[in-house]
mmCIF file of N, CA and C in Angstrom:
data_model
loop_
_atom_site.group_PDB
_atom_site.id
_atom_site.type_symbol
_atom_site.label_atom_id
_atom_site.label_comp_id
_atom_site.label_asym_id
_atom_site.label_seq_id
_atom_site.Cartn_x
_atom_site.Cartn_y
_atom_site.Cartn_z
ATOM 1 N N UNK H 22 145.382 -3.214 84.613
ATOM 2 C CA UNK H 22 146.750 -3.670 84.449
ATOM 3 C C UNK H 22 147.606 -3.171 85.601
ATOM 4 N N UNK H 23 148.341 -4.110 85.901
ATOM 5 C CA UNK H 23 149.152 -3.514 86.985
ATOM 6 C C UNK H 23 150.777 -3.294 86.714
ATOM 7 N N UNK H 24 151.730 -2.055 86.725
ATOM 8 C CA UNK H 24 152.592 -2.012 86.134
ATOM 9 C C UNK H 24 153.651 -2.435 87.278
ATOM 10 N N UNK H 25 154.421 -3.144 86.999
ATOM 11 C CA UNK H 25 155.053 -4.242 87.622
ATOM 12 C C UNK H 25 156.271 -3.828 88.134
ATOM 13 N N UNK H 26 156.869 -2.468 87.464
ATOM 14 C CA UNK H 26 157.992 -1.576 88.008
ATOM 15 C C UNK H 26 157.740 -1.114 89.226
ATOM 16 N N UNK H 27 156.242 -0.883 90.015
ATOM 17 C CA UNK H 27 156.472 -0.512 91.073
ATOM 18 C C UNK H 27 155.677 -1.309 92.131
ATOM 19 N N UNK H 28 155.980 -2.235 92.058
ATOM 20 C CA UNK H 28 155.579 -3.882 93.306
ATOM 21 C C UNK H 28 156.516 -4.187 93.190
ATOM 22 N N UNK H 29 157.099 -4.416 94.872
ATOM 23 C CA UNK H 29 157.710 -5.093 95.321
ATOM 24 C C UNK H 29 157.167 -6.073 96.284
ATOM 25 N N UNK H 30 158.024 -7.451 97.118
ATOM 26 C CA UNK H 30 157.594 -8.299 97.609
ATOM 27 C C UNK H 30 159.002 -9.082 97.863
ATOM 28 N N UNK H 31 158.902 -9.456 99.245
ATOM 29 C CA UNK H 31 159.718 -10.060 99.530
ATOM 30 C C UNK H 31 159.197 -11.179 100.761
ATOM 31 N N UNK H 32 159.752 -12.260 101.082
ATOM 32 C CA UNK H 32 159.364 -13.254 101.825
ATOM 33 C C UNK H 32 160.292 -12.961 103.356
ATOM 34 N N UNK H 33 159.354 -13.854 104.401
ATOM 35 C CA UNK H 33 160.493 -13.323 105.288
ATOM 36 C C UNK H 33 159.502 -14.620 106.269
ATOM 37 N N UNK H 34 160.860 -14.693 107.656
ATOM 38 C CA UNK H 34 160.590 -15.817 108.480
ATOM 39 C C UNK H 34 159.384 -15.622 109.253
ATOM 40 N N UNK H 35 158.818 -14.234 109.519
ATOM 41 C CA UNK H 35 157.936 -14.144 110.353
ATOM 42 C C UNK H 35 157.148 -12.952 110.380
ATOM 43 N N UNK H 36 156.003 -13.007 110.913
ATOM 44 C CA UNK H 36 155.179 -11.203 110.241
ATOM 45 C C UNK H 36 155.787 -10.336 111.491
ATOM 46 N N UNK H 37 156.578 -10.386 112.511
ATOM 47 C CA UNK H 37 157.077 -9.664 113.063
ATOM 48 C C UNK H 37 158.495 -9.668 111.694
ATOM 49 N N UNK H 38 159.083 -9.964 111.535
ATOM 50 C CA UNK H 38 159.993 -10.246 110.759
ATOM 51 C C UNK H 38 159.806 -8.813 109.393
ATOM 52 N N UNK H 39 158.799 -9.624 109.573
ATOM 53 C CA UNK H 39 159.090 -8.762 107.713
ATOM 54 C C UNK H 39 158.235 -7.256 107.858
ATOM 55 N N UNK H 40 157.628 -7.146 109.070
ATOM 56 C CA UNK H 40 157.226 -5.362 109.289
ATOM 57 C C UNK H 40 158.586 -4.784 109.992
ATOM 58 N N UNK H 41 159.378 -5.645 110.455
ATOM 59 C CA UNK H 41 160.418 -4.768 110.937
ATOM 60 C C UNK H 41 160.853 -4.815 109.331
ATOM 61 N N UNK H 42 161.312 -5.554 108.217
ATOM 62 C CA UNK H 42 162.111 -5.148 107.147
ATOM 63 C C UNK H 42 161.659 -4.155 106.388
ATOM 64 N N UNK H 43 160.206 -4.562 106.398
ATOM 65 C CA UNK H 43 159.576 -3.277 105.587
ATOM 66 C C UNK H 43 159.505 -2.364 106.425
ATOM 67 N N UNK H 44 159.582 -2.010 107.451
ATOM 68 C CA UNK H 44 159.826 -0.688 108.118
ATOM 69 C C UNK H 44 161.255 -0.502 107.842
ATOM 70 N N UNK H 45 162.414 -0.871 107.696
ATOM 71 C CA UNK H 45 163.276 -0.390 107.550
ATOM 72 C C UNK H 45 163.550 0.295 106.094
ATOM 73 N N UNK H 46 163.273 -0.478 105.176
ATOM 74 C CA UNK H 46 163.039 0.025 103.610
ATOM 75 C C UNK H 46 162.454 0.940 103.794
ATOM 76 N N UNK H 47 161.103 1.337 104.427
ATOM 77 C CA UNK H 47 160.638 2.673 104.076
ATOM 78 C C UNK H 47 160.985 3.931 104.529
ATOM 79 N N UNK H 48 161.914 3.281 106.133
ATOM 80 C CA UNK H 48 162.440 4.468 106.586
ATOM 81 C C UNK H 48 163.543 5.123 105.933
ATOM 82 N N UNK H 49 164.076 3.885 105.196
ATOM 83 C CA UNK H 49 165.658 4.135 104.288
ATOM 84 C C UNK H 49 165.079 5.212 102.737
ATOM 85 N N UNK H 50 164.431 4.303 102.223
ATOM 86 C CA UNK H 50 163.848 4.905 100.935
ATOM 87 C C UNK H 50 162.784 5.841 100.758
ATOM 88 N N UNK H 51 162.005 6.217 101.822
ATOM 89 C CA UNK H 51 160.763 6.699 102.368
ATOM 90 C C UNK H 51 160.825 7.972 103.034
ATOM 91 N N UNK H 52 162.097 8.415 103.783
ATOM 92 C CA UNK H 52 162.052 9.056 104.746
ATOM 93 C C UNK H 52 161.131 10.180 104.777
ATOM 94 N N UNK H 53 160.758 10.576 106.248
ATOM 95 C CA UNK H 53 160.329 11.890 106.369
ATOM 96 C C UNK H 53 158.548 11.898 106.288
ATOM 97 N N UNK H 54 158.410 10.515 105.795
ATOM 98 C CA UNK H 54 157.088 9.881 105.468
ATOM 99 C C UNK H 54 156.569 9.388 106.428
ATOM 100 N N UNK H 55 155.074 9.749 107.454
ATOM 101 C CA UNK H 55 154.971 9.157 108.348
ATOM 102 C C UNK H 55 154.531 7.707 107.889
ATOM 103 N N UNK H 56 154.120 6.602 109.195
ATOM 104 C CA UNK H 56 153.119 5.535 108.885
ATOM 105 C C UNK H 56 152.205 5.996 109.792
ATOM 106 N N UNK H 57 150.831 5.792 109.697
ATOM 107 C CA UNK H 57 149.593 5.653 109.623
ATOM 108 C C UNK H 57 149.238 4.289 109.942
ATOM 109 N N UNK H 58 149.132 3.825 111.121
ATOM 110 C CA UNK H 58 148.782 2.457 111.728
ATOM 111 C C UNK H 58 147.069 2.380 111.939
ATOM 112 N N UNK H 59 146.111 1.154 111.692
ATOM 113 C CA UNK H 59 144.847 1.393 112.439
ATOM 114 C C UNK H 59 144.816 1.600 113.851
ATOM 115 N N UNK H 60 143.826 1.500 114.095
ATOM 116 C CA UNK H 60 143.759 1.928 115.762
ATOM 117 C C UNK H 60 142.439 1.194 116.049
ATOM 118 N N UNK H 61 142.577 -0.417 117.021
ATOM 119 C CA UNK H 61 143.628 -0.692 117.515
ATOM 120 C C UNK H 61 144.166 -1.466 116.229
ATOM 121 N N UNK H 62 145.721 -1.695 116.813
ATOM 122 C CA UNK H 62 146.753 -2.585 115.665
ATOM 123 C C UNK H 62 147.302 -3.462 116.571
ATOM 124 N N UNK H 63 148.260 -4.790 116.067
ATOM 125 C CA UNK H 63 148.703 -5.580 116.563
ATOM 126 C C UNK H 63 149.460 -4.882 117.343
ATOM 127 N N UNK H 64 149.875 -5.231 118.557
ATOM 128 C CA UNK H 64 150.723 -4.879 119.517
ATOM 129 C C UNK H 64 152.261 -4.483 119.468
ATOM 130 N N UNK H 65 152.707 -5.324 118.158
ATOM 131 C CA UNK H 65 154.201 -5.049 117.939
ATOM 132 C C UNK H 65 153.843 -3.680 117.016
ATOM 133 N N UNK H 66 153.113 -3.573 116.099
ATOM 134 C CA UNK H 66 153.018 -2.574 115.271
ATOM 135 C C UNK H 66 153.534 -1.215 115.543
ATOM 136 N N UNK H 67 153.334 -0.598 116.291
ATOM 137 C CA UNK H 67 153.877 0.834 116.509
ATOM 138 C C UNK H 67 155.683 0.613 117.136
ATOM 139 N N UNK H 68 155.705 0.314 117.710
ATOM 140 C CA UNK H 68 157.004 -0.216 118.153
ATOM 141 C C UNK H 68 157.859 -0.399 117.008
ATOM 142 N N UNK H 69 157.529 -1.498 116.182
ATOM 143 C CA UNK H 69 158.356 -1.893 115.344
ATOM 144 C C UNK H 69 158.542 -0.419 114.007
ATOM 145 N N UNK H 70 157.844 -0.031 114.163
ATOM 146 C CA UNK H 70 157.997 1.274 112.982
ATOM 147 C C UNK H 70 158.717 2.319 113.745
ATOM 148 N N UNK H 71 158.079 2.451 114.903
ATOM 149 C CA UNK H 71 158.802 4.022 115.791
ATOM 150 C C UNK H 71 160.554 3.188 115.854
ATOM 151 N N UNK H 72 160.822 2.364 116.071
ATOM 152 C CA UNK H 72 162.267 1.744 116.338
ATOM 153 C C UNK H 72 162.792 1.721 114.929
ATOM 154 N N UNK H 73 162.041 1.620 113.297
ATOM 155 C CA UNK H 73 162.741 1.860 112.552
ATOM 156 C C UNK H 73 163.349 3.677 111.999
ATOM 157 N N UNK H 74 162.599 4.076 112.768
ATOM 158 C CA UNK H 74 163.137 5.722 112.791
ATOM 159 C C UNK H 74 161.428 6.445 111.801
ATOM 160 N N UNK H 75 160.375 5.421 111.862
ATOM 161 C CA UNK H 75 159.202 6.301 111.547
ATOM 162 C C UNK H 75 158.321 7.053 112.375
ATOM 163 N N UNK H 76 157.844 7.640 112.100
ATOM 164 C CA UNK H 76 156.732 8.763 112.483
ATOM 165 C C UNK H 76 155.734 7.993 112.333
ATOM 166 N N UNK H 77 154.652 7.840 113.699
ATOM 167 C CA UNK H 77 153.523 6.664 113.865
ATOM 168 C C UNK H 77 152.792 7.585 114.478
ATOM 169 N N UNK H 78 151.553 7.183 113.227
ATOM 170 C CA UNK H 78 150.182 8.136 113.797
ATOM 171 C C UNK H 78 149.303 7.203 113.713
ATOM 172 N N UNK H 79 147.732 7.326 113.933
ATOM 173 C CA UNK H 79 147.019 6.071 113.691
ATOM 174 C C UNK H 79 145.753 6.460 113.388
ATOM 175 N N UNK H 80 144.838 5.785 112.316
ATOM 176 C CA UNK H 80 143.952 6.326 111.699
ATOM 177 C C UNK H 80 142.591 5.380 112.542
ATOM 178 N N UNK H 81 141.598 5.731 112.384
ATOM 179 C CA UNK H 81 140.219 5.372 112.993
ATOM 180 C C UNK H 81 140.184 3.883 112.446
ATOM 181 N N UNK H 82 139.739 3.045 112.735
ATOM 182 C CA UNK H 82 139.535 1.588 112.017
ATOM 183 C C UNK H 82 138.358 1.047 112.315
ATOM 184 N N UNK H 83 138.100 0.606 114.002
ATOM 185 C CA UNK H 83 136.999 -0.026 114.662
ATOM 186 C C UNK H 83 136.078 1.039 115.573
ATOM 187 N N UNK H 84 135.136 0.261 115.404
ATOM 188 C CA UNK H 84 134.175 1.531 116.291
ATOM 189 C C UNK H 84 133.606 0.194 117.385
ATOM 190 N N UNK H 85 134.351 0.898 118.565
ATOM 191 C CA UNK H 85 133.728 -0.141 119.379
ATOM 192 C C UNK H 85 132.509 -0.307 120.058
ATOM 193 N N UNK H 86 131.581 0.866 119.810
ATOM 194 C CA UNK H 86 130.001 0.973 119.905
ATOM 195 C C UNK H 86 129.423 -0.440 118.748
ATOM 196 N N UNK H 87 129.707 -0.293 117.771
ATOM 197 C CA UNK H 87 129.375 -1.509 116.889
ATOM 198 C C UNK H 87 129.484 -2.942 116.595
ATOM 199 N N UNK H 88 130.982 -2.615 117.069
ATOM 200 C CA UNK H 88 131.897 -3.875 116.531
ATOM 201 C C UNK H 88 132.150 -3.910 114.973
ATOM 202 N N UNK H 89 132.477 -3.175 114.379
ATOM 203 C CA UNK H 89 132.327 -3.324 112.901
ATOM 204 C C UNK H 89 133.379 -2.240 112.902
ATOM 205 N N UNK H 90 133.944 -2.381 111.381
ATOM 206 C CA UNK H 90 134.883 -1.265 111.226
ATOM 207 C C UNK H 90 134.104 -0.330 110.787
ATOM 208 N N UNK H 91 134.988 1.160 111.229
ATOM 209 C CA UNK H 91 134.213 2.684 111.106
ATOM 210 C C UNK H 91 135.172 3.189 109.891
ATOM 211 N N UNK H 92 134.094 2.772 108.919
ATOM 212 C CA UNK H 92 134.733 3.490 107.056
ATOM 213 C C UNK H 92 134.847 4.614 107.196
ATOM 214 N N UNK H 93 133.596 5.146 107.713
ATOM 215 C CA UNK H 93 133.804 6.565 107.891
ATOM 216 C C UNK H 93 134.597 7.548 108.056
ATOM 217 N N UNK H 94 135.171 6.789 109.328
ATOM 218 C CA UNK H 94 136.021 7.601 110.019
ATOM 219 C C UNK H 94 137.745 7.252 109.457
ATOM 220 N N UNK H 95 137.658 5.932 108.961
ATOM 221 C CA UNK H 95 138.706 6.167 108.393
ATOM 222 C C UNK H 95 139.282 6.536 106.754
ATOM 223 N N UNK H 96 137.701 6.671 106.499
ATOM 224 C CA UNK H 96 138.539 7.361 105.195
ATOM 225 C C UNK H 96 138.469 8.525 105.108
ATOM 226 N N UNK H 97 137.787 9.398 106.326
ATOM 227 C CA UNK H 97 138.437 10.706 106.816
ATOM 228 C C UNK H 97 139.527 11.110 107.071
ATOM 229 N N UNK H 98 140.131 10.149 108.037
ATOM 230 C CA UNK H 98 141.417 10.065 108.432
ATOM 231 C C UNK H 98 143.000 9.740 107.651
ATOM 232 N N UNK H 99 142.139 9.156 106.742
ATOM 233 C CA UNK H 99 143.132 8.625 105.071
ATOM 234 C C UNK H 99 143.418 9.969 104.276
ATOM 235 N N UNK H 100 142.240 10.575 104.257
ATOM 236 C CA UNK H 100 141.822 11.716 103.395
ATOM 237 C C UNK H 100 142.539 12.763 103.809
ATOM 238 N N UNK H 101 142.009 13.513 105.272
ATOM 239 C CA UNK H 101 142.632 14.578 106.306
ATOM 240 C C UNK H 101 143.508 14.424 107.293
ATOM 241 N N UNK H 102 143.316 13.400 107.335
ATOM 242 C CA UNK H 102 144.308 13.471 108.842
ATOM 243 C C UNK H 102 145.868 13.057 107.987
ATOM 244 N N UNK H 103 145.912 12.206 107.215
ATOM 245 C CA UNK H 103 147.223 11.991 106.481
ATOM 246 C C UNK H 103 147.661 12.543 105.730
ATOM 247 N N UNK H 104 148.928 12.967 105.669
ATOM 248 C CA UNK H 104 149.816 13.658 104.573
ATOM 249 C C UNK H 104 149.818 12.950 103.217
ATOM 250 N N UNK H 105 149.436 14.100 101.869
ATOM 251 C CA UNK H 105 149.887 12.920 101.032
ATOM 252 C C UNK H 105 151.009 12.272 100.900
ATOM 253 N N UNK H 106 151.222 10.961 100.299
ATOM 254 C CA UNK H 106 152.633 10.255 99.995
ATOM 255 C C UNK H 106 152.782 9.710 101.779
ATOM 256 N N UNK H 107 151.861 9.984 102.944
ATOM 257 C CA UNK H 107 151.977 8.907 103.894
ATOM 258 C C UNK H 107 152.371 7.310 103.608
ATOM 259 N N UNK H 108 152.528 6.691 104.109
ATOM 260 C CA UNK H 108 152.489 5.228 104.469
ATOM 261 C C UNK H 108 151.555 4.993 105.319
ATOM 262 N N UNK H 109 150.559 4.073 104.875
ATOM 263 C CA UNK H 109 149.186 3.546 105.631
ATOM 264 C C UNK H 109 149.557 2.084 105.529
ATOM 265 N N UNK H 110 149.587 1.841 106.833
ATOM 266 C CA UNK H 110 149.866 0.136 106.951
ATOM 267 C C UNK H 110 148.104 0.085 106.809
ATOM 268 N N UNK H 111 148.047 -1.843 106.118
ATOM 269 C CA UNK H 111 146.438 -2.198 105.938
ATOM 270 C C UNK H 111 146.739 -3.705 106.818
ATOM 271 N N UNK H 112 145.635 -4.110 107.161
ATOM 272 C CA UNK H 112 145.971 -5.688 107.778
ATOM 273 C C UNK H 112 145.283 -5.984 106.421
ATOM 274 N N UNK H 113 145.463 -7.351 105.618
ATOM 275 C CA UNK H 113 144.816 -7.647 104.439
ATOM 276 C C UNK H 113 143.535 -8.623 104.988
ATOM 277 N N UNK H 114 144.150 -9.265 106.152
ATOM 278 C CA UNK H 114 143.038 -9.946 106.261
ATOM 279 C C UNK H 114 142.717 -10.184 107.939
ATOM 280 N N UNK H 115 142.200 -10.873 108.072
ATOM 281 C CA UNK H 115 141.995 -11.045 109.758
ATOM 282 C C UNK H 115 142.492 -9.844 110.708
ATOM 283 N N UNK H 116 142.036 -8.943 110.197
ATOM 284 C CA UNK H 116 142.381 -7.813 111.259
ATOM 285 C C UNK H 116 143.066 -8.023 112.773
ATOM 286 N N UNK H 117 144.339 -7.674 113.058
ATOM 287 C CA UNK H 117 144.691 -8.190 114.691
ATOM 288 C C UNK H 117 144.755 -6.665 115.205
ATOM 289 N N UNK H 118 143.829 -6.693 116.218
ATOM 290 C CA UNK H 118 143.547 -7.755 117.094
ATOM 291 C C UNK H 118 141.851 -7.685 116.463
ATOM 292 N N UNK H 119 141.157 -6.840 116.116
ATOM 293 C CA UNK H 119 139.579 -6.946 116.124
ATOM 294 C C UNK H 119 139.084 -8.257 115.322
ATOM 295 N N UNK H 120 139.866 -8.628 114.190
ATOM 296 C CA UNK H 120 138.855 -9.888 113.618
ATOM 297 C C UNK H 120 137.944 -9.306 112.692
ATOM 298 N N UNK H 121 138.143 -7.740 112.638
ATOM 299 C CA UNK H 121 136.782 -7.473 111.404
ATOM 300 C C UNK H 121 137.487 -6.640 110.303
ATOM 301 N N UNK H 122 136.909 -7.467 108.529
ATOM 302 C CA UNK H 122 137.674 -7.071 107.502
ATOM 303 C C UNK H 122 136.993 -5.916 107.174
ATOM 304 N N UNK H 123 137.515 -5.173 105.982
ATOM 305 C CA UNK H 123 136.623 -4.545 105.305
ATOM 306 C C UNK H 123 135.938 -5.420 104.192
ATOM 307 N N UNK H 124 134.873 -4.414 103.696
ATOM 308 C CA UNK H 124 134.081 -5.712 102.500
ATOM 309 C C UNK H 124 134.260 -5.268 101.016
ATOM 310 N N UNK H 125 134.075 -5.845 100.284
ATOM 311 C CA UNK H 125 135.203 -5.772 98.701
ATOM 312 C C UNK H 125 134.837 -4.284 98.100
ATOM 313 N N UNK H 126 133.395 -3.466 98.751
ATOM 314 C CA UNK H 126 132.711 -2.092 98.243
ATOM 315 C C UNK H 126 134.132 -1.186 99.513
ATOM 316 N N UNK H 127 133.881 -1.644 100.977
ATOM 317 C CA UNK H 127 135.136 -0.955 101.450
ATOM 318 C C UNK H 127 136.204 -0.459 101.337
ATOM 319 N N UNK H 128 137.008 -1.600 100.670
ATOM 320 C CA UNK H 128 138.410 -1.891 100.131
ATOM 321 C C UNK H 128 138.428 -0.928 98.456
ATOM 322 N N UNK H 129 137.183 -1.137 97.966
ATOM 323 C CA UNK H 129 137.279 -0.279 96.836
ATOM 324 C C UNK H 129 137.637 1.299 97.173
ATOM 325 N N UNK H 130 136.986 1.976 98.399
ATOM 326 C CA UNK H 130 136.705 3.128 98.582
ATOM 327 C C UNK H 130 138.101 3.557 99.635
ATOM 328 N N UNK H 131 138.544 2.684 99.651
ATOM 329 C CA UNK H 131 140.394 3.078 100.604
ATOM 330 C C UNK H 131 141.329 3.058 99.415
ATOM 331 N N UNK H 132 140.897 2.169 98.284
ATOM 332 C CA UNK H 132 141.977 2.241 97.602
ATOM 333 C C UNK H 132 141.875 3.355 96.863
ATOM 334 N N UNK H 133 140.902 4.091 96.586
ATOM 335 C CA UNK H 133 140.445 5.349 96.059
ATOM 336 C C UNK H 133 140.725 6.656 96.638
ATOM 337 N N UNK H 134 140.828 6.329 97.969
ATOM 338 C CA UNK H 134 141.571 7.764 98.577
ATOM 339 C C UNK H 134 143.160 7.622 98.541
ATOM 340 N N UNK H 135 143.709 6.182 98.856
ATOM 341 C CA UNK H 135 144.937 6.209 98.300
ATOM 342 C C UNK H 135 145.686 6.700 97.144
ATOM 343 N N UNK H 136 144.695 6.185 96.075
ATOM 344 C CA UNK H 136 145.288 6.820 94.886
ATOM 345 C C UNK H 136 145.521 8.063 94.790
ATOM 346 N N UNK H 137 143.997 9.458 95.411
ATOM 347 C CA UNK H 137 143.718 10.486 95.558
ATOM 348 C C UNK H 137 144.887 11.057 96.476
ATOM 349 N N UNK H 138 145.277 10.127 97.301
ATOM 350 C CA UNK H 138 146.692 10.904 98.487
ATOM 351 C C UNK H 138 147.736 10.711 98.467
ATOM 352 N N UNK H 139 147.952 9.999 96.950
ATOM 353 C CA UNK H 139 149.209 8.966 96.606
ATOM 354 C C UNK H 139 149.928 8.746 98.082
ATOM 355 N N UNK H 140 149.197 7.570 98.429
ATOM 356 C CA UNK H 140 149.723 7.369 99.514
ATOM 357 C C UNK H 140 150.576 5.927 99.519
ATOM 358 N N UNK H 141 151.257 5.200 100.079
ATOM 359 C CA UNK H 141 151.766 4.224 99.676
ATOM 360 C C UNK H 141 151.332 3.050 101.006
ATOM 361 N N UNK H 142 150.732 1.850 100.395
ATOM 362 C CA UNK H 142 150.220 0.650 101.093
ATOM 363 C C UNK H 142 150.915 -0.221 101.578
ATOM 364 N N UNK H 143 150.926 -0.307 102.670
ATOM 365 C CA UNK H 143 151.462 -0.896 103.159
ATOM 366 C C UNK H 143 150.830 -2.374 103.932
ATOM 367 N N UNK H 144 151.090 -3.271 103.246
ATOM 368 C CA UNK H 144 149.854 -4.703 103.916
ATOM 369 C C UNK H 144 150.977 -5.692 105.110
ATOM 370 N N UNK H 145 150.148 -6.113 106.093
ATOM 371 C CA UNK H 145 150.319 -6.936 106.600
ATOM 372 C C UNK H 145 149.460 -7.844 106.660
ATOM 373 N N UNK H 146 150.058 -9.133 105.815
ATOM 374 C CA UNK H 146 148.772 -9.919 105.496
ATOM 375 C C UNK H 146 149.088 -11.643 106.546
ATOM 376 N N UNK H 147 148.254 -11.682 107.260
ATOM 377 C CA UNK H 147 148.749 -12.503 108.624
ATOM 378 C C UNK H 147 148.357 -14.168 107.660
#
């Protein structure tokens, strides 16, 4: 069940658009909270958060020996390297720039350290 008091969602003209809004909400309501970007991330991504007044760190994502995303390393980095109650931006789908998702056993095991780091999700879903 999902309790509905704490989802929000809002529409917006453009995915540059609406990470600058949701960066601003979190910097407003959030503060003091870093974000946690993958590495690599879309190009506007760090920009648009450091300009809303956040703290931008970036967690392991792709391993470019493979081409595949490195779980490993980032749910180390979810785990240790992030503060709990961080903000972890996720791409939901088509990863930009790499093109590689996680797979539905993946996604199980991020949302599990989230819970564990009460961390708060942040999707950009292209």
């Amino acid at each position: 069940d999902i309790d509905m008091d704490h989802i929000a969602a809002v529409q917006t003209l453009s995915g540059t658009g609406a990470c600058r809004i949701g960066a601003l909400f979190l910097a407003q309501f959030w503060p003091r909270h870093p974000i946690f970007c993958p590495d690599p991330t879309w190009g506007n991504d760090i920009t648009i958060f450091q300009q809303s007044g956040l703290a931008v760190h970036q967690y392991r994502y792709y391993d470019r020996r493979t081409n595949r995303v490195d779980i490993v390393g980032m749910l180390d980095d979810l785990r240790h390297k992030a503060p709990s109650g961080s903000i972890i931006l996720l791409h939901a789908c088509a990863h930009n720039p790499t093109g590689c998702d996680l797979t539905i056993e993946e996604w199980k095991q991020v949302v599990a350290v989230i819970r564990e780091k009460e961390h708060i999700a942040f999707f950009d879903s292209a």
